[in-house]
Coordinates of C-alpha atoms in Angstrom, one line a residue:
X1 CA -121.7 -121.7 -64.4
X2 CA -119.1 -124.2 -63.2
X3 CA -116.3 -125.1 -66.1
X4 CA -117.4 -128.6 -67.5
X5 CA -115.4 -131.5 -66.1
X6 CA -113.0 -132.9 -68.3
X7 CA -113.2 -136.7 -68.9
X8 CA -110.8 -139.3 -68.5
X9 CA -110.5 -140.1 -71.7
X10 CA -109.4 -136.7 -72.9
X11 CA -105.8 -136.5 -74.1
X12 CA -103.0 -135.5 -72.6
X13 CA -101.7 -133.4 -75.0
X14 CA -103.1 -131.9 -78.4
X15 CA -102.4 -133.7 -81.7
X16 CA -99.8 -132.2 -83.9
X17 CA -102.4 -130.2 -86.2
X18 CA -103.3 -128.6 -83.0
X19 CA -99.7 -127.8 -82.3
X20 CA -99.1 -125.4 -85.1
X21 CA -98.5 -122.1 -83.7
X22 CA -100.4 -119.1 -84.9
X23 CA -97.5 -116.0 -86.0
X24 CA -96.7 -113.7 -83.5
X25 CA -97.5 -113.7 -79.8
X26 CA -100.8 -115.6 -79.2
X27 CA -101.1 -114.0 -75.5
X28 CA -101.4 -110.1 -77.1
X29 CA -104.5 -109.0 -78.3
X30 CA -103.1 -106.1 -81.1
X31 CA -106.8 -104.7 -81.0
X32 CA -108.0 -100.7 -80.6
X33 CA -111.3 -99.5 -79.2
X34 CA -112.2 -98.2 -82.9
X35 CA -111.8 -101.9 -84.3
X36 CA -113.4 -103.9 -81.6
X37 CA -116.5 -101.6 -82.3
X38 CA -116.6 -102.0 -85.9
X39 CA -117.1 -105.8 -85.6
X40 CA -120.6 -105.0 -85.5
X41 CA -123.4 -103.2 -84.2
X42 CA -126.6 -105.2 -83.4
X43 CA -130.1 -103.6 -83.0
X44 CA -133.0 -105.5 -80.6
X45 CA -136.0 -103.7 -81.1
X46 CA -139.4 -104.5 -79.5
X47 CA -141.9 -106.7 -81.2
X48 CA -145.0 -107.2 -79.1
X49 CA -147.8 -109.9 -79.6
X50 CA -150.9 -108.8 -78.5
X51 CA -153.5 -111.5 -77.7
X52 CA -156.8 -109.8 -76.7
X53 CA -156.1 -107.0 -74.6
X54 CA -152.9 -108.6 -72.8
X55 CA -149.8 -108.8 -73.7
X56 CA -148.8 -112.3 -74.0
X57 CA -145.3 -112.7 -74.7
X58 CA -142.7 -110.3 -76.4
X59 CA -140.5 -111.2 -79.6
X60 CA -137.6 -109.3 -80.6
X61 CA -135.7 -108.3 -83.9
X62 CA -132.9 -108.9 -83.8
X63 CA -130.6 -107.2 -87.1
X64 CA -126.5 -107.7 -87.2
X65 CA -124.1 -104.9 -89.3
X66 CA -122.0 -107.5 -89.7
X67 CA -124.2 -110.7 -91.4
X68 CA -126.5 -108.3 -93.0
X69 CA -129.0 -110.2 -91.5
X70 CA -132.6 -109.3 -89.4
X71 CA -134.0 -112.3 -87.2
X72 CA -136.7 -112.9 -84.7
X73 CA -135.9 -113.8 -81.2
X74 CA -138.1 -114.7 -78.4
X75 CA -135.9 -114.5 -74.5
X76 CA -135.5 -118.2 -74.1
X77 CA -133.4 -118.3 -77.4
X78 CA -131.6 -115.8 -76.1
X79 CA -131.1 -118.2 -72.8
X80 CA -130.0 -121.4 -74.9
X81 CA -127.6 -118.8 -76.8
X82 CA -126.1 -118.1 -73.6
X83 CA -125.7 -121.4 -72.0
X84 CA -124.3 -122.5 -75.8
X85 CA -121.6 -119.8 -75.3
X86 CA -120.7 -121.1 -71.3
X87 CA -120.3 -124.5 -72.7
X88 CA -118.1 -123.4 -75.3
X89 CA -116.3 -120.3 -73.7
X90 CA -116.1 -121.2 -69.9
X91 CA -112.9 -119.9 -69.9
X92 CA -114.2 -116.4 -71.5
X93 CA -116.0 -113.4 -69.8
X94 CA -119.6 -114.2 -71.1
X95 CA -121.9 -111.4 -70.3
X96 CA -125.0 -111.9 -68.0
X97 CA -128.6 -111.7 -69.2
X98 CA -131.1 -109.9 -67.9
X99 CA -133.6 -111.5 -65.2
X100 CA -136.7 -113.3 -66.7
X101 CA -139.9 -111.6 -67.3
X102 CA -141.7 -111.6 -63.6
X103 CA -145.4 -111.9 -62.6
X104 CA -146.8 -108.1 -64.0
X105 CA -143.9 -106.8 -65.5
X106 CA -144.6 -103.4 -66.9
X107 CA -143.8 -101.6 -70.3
X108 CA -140.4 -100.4 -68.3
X109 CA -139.7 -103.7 -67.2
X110 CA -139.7 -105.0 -71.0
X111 CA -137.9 -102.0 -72.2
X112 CA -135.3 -102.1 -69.4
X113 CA -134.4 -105.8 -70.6
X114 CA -134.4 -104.8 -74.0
X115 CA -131.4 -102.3 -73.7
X116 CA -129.9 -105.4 -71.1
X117 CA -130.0 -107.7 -74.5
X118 CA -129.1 -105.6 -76.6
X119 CA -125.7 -104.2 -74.5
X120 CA -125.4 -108.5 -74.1
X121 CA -125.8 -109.2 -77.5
X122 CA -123.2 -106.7 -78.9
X123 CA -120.6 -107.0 -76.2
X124 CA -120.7 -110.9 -77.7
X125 CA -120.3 -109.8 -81.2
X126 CA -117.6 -108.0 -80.7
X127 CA -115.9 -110.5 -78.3
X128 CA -112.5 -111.8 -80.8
X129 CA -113.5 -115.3 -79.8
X130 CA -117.2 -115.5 -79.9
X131 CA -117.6 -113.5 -83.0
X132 CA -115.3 -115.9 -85.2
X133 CA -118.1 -119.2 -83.6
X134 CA -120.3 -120.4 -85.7
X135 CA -122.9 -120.3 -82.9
X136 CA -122.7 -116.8 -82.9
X137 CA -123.5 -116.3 -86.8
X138 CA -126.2 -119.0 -86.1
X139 CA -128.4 -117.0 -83.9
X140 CA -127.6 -113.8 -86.0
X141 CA -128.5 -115.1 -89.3
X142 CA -130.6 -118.6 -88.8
X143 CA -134.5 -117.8 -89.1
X144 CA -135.8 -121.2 -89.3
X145 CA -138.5 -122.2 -87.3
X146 CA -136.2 -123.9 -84.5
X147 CA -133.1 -121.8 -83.5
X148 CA -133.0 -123.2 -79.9
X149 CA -132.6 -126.2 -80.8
X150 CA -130.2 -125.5 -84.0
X151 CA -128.1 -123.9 -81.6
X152 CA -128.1 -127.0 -79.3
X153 CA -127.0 -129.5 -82.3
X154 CA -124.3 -126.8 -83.2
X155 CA -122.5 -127.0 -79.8
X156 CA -123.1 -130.8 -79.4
X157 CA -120.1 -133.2 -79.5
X158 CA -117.8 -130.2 -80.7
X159 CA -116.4 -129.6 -77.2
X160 CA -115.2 -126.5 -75.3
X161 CA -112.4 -124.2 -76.6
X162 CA -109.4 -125.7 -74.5
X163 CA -110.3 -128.9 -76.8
X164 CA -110.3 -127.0 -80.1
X165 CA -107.5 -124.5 -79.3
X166 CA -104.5 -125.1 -81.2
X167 CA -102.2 -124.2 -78.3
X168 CA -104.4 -125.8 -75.5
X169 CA -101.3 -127.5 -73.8
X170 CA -98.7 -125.0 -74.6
X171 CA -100.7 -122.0 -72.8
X172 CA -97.8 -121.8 -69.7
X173 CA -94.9 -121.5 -72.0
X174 CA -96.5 -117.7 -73.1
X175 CA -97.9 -116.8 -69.5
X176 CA -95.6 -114.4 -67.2
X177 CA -93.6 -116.0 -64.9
X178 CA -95.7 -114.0 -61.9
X179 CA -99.3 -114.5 -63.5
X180 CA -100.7 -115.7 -60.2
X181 CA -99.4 -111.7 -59.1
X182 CA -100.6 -110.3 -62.1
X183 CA -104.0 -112.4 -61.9
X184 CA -104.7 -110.9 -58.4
X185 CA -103.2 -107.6 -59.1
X186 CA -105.7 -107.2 -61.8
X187 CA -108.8 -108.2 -60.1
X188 CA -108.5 -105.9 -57.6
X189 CA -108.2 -103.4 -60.1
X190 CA -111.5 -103.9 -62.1
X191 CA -112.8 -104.9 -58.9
X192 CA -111.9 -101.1 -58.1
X193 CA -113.1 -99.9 -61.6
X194 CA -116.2 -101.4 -61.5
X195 CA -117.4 -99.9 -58.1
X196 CA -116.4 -96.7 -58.8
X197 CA -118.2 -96.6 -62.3
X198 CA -121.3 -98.3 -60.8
X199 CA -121.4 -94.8 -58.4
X200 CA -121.3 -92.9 -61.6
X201 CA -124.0 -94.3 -63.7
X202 CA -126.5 -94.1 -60.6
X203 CA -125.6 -90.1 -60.3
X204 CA -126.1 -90.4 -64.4
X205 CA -129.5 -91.7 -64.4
X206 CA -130.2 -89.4 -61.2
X207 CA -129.5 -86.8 -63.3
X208 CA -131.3 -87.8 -66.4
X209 CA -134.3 -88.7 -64.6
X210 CA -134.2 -85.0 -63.3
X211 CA -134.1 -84.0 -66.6
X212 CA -137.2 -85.5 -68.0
X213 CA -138.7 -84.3 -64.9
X214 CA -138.0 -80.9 -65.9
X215 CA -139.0 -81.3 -69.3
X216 CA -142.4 -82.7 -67.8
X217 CA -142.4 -80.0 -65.0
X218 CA -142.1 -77.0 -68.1
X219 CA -144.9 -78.7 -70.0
X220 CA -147.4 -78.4 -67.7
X221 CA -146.1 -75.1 -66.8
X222 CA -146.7 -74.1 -70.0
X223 CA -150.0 -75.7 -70.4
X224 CA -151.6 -73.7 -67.8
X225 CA -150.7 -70.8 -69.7
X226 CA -152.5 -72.2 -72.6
X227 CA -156.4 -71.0 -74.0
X228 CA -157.6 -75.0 -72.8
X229 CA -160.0 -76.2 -70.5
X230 CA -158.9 -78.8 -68.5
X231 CA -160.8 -81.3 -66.5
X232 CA -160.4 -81.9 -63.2
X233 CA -161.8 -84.7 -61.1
X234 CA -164.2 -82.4 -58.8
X235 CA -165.5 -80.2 -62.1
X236 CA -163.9 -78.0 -64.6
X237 CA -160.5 -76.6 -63.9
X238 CA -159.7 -73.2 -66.0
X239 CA -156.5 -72.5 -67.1
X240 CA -155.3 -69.6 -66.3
X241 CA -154.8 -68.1 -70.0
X242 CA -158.7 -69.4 -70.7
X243 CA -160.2 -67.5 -67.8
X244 CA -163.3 -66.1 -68.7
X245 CA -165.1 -65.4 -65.6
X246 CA -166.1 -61.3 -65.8
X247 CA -164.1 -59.1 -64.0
X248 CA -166.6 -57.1 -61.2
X249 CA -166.5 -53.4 -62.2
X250 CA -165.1 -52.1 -58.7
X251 CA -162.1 -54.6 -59.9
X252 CA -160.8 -53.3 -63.0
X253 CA -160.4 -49.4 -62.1
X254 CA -161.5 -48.7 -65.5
X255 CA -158.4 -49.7 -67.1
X256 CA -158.4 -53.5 -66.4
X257 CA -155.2 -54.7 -68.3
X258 CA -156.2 -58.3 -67.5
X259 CA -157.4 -59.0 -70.8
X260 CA -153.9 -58.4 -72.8
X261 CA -152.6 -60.1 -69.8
X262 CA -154.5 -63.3 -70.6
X263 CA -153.6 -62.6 -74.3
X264 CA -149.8 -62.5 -73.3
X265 CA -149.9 -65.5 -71.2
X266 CA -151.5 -67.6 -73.7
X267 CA -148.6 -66.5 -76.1
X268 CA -145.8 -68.0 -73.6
X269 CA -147.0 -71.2 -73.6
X270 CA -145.3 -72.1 -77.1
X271 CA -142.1 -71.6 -75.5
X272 CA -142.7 -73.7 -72.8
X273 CA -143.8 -76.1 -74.9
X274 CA -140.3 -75.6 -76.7
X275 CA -138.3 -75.7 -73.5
X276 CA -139.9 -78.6 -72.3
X277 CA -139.2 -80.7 -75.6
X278 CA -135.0 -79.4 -75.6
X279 CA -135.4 -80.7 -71.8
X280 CA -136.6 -84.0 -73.0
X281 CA -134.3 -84.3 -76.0
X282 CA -131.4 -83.7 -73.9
X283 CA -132.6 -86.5 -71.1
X284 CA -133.0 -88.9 -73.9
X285 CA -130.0 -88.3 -75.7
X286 CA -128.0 -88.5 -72.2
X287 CA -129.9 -91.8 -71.4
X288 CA -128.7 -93.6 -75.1
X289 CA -125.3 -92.0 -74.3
X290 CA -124.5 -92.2 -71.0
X291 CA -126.3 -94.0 -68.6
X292 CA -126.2 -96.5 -71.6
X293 CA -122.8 -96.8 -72.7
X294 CA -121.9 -96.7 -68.7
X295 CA -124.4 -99.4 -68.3
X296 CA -122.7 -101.8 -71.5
X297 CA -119.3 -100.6 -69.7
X298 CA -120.6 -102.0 -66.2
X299 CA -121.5 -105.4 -67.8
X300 CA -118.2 -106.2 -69.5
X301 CA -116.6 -105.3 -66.0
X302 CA -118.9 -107.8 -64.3
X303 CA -118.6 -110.8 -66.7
X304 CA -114.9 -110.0 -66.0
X305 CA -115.7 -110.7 -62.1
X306 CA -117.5 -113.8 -62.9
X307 CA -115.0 -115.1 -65.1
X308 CA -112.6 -114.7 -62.0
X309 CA -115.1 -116.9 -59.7
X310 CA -115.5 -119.3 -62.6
X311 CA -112.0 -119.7 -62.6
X312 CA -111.2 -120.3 -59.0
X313 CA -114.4 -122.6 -58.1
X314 CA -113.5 -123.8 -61.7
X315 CA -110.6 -124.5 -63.3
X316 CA -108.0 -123.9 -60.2
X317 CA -110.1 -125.8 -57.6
X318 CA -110.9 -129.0 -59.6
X319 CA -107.2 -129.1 -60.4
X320 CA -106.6 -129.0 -56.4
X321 CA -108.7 -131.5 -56.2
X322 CA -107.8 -134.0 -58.6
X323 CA -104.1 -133.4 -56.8
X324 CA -105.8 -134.6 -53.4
X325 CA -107.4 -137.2 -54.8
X326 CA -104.3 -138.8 -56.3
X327 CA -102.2 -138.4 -52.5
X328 CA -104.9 -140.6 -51.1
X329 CA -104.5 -143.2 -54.1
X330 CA -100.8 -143.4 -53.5
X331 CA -101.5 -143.9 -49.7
X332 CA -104.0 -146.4 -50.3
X333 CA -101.4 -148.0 -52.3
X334 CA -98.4 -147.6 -50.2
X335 CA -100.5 -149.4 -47.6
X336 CA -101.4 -152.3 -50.0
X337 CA -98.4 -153.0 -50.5
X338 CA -97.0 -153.1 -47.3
X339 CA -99.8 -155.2 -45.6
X340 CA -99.3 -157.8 -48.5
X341 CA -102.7 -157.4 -50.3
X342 CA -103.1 -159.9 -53.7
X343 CA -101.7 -158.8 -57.1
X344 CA -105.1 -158.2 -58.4
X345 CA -106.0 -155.4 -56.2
X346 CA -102.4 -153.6 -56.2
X347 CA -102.7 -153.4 -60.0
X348 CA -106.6 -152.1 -59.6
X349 CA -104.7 -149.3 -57.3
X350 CA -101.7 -148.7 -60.0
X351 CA -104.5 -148.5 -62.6
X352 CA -106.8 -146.3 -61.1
X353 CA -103.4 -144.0 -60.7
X354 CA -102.6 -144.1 -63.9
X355 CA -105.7 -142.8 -64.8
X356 CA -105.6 -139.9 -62.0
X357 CA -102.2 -139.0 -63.6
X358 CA -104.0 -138.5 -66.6
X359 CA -106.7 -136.3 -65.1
X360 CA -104.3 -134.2 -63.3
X361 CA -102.0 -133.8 -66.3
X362 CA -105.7 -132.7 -68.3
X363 CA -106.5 -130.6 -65.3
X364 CA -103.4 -128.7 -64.9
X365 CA -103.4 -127.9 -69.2
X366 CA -107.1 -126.4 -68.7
X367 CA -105.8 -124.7 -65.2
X368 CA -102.9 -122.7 -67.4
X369 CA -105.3 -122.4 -70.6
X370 CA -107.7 -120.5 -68.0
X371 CA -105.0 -118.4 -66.7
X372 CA -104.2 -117.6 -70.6
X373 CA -107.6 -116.9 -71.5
X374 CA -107.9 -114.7 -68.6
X375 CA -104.6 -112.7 -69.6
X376 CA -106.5 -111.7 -72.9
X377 CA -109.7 -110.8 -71.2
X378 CA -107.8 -108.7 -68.7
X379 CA -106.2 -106.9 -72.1
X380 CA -109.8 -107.1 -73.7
X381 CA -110.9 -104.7 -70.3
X382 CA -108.2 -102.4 -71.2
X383 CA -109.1 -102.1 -74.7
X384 CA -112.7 -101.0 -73.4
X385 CA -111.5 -98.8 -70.8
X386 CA -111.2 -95.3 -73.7
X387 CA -114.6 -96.3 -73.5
X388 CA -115.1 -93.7 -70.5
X389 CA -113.7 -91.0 -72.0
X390 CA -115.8 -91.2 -75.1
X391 CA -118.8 -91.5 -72.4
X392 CA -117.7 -88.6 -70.7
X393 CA -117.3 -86.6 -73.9
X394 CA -120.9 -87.2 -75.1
X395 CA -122.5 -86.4 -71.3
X396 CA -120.1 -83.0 -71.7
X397 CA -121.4 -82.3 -75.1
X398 CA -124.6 -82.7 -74.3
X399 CA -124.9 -80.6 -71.7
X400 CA -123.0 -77.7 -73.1
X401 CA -125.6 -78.6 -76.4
X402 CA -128.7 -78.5 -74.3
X403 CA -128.1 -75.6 -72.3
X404 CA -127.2 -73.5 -75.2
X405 CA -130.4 -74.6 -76.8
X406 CA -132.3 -74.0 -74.1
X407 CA -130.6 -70.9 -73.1
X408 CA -131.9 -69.3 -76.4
X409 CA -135.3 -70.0 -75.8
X410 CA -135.5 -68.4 -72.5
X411 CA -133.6 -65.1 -74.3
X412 CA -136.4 -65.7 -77.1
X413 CA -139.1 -65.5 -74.3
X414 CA -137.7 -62.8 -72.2
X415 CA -138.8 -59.5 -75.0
X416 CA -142.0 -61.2 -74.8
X417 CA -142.8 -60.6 -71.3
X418 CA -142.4 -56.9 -71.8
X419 CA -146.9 -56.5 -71.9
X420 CA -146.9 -58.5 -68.8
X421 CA -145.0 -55.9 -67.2
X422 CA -147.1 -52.4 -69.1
X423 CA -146.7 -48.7 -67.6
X424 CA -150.2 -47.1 -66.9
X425 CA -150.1 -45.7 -70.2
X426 CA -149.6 -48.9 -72.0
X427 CA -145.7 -48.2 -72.2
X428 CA -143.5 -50.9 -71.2
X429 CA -141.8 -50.7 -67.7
X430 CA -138.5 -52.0 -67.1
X431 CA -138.5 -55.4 -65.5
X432 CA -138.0 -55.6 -61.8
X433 CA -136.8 -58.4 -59.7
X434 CA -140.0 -59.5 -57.3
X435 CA -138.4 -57.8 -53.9
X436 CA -138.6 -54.5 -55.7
X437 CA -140.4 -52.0 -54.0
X438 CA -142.1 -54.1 -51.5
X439 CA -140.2 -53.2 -48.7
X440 CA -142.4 -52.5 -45.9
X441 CA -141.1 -49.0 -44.5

């Protein structure tokens, strides 16, 4: 969304109540990783309303850390939350939502844009600006019967944060002398960042996905070592620890083993039934803290791209253009003058000036309170990026976690495979690697 266009009859300059200057250096954010995720942690959890066998619409709830609170939210209030925040913040980095719900979305669907509003929602909350708003503790805390339109009355006739900003029109005396530089500089960089980031959650979720795969792969595995009968679409299909079709004498040699060997097989499956869950645990756990957090990473980066379009088709352009706009009115009234045109329309022209003046004065205050705001974001990215190596800590740990867990499973299982593997006297033979003695010659 566009930056709202500031009216004529804005002023040209704050009061003197707005003029006070806050201690320090307004420009610095003095904020750590640690503190920016204690603002809060908010949890959106399904809540689905089943009408007849269909589902009809989803609700979630919504519970804040913070406000102590625990509301219910349908999408759409999640929309008008969003658009309140643009019209407030356009000069802030206002994360995206997820798309809409589309014709036969799926359970994965809905749960995919769960995690999207709940990555939203606490990036917001934890935003220095937004969680000090009063539209924020609105849709964390109201649960009256009308929050869309609560949060509507709440943003009405209060204005956008340049107009409420105590140091709205003394933004360029704190900016850098080369913040144009800087501006570009740091684009390129998160530009950079984000690609490169992007690349790594998809080999994450590759990799998780793989994962649950295996876990699903060992289970079945497992299950056809079981004493169940499955079955199939074409008849009964016997597992191969169930078997119980007899053996034809001129089979079993008179010392069939095949019996224990059933026995033996149906024992295993316990374990695979173990490995299978570690395999699972460890896909889910990478997928809340990995792919996740890399995922709530990614969308902070791209509401910082967006912010950079806003504020050059924003901001910077409508300040261009106001500039143009006021060289034609001081042709058109260079040539009024000189081709003798009445009084009445000369002062019209000088007028209308005026009033340009005023506009480009207005727009040239919100062009340097952009760049200001988008100093601070650029810091608030920074403050994020430890955020990687915290990610990369948990997908280490949990690896080295789930492989050691795993590992002691399979070393659990291995003694157990010693009656598979029975001398002709019933005495255990050493285990062999399949190539063993099958060489031809």
């Amino acid at each position: 969304a566009d930056s709202p266009v500031p009216q004529v009859s804005e002023p040209k300059a704050p009061d003197s109540s707005r003029m006070q200057m806050p201690p320090g250096n307004p420009l610095l954010l003095s904020l750590t990783l640690q503190e920016l995720l204690a603002r809060d942690a908010v949890q959106v959890e399904l809540i689905p309303e089943k009408k007849g066998l269909f589902l009809k619409h989803v609700e979630y709830e919504v519970s804040s850390q913070r406000f102590k609170s625990c509301v219910y939210r349908r999408y759409n209030d999640f929309v008008v939350f969003h658009e309140m925040l643009l019209q407030k913040f356009p000069y802030r980095m206002v994360p995206a939502l997820p798309p809409k719900r589309m014709l036969g979305a799926d359970r994965e669907f809905i749960e995919a844009r769960r995690r999207a509003l709940k990555r939203f929602i606490n990036l917001v909350a934890r935003h220095p600006p937004f969680s000090e708003d009063v539209v924020l503790k609105l849709f964390l805390s109201f649960s009256g019967p009308d929050v869309q339109n609560k949060l509507k009355e709440c943003a009405q006739c209060v204005g956008d944060e340049f107009m409420n900003c105590k140091l709205a029109a003394r933004a360029k005396d704190f900016l850098p002398a080369d913040i144009q530089t800087q501006f570009a500089i740091s684009r390129e960089l998160i530009r950079n960042i984000y690609n490169s980031f992007h690349k790594l959650r998809d080999r994450a979720e590759r990799m998780v996905s793989r994962t649950i795969d295996n876990a699903a792969d060992l289970l079945i595995f497992g299950k056809e070592l079981r004493q169940v009968t499955l079955v199939g679409s074409v008849g009964p299909v016997v597992a191969l620890g169930s078997d119980t079709t007899p053996l034809p004498s001129w089979a079993t040699l008179n010392s069939s083993t095949w019996g224990s060997l059933k026995q033996a097989l149906k024992g295993l499956s316990v374990e695979f039934a173990l490995l299978a869950d570690k395999a699972a645990q460890q896909g889910k756990q990478e997928e809340n803290d990995v792919v996740e957090k890399l995922n709530l990473f990614l969308d902070l980066l791209q509401s910082y791209k967006d912010l950079c379009e806003r504020h050059e088709k924003g901001a910077l352009h409508r300040h261009q253009r106001a500039l143009h706009k006021y060289s034609l009115m001081k042709r058109q009234l260079m040539s009024a003058a000189a081709q003798g045109r009445e009084p009445e329309s000369v002062e019209q022209l000088e007028s209308r000036i005026v009033e340009q003046e005023n506009v480009i004065q207005t727009m040239e205050l919100r062009n340097y309170f952009s760049l200001y705001c988008l100093h601070q974001e650029t810091q608030l990215v920074h403050v994020y990026l430890p955020l990687t190596s915290h990610i990369l800590g948990a997908f280490v740990s949990s690896q080295i976690q789930g492989h050691k867990e795993m590992s002691k499973v399979w070393n659990d299982l291995q003694p157990k495979l010693q009656c598979l593997f029975a001398g002709p006297h019933g005495a255990p033979s050493p285990l062999r690697s399949p190539q063993d003695g099958l060489s031809p010659h």
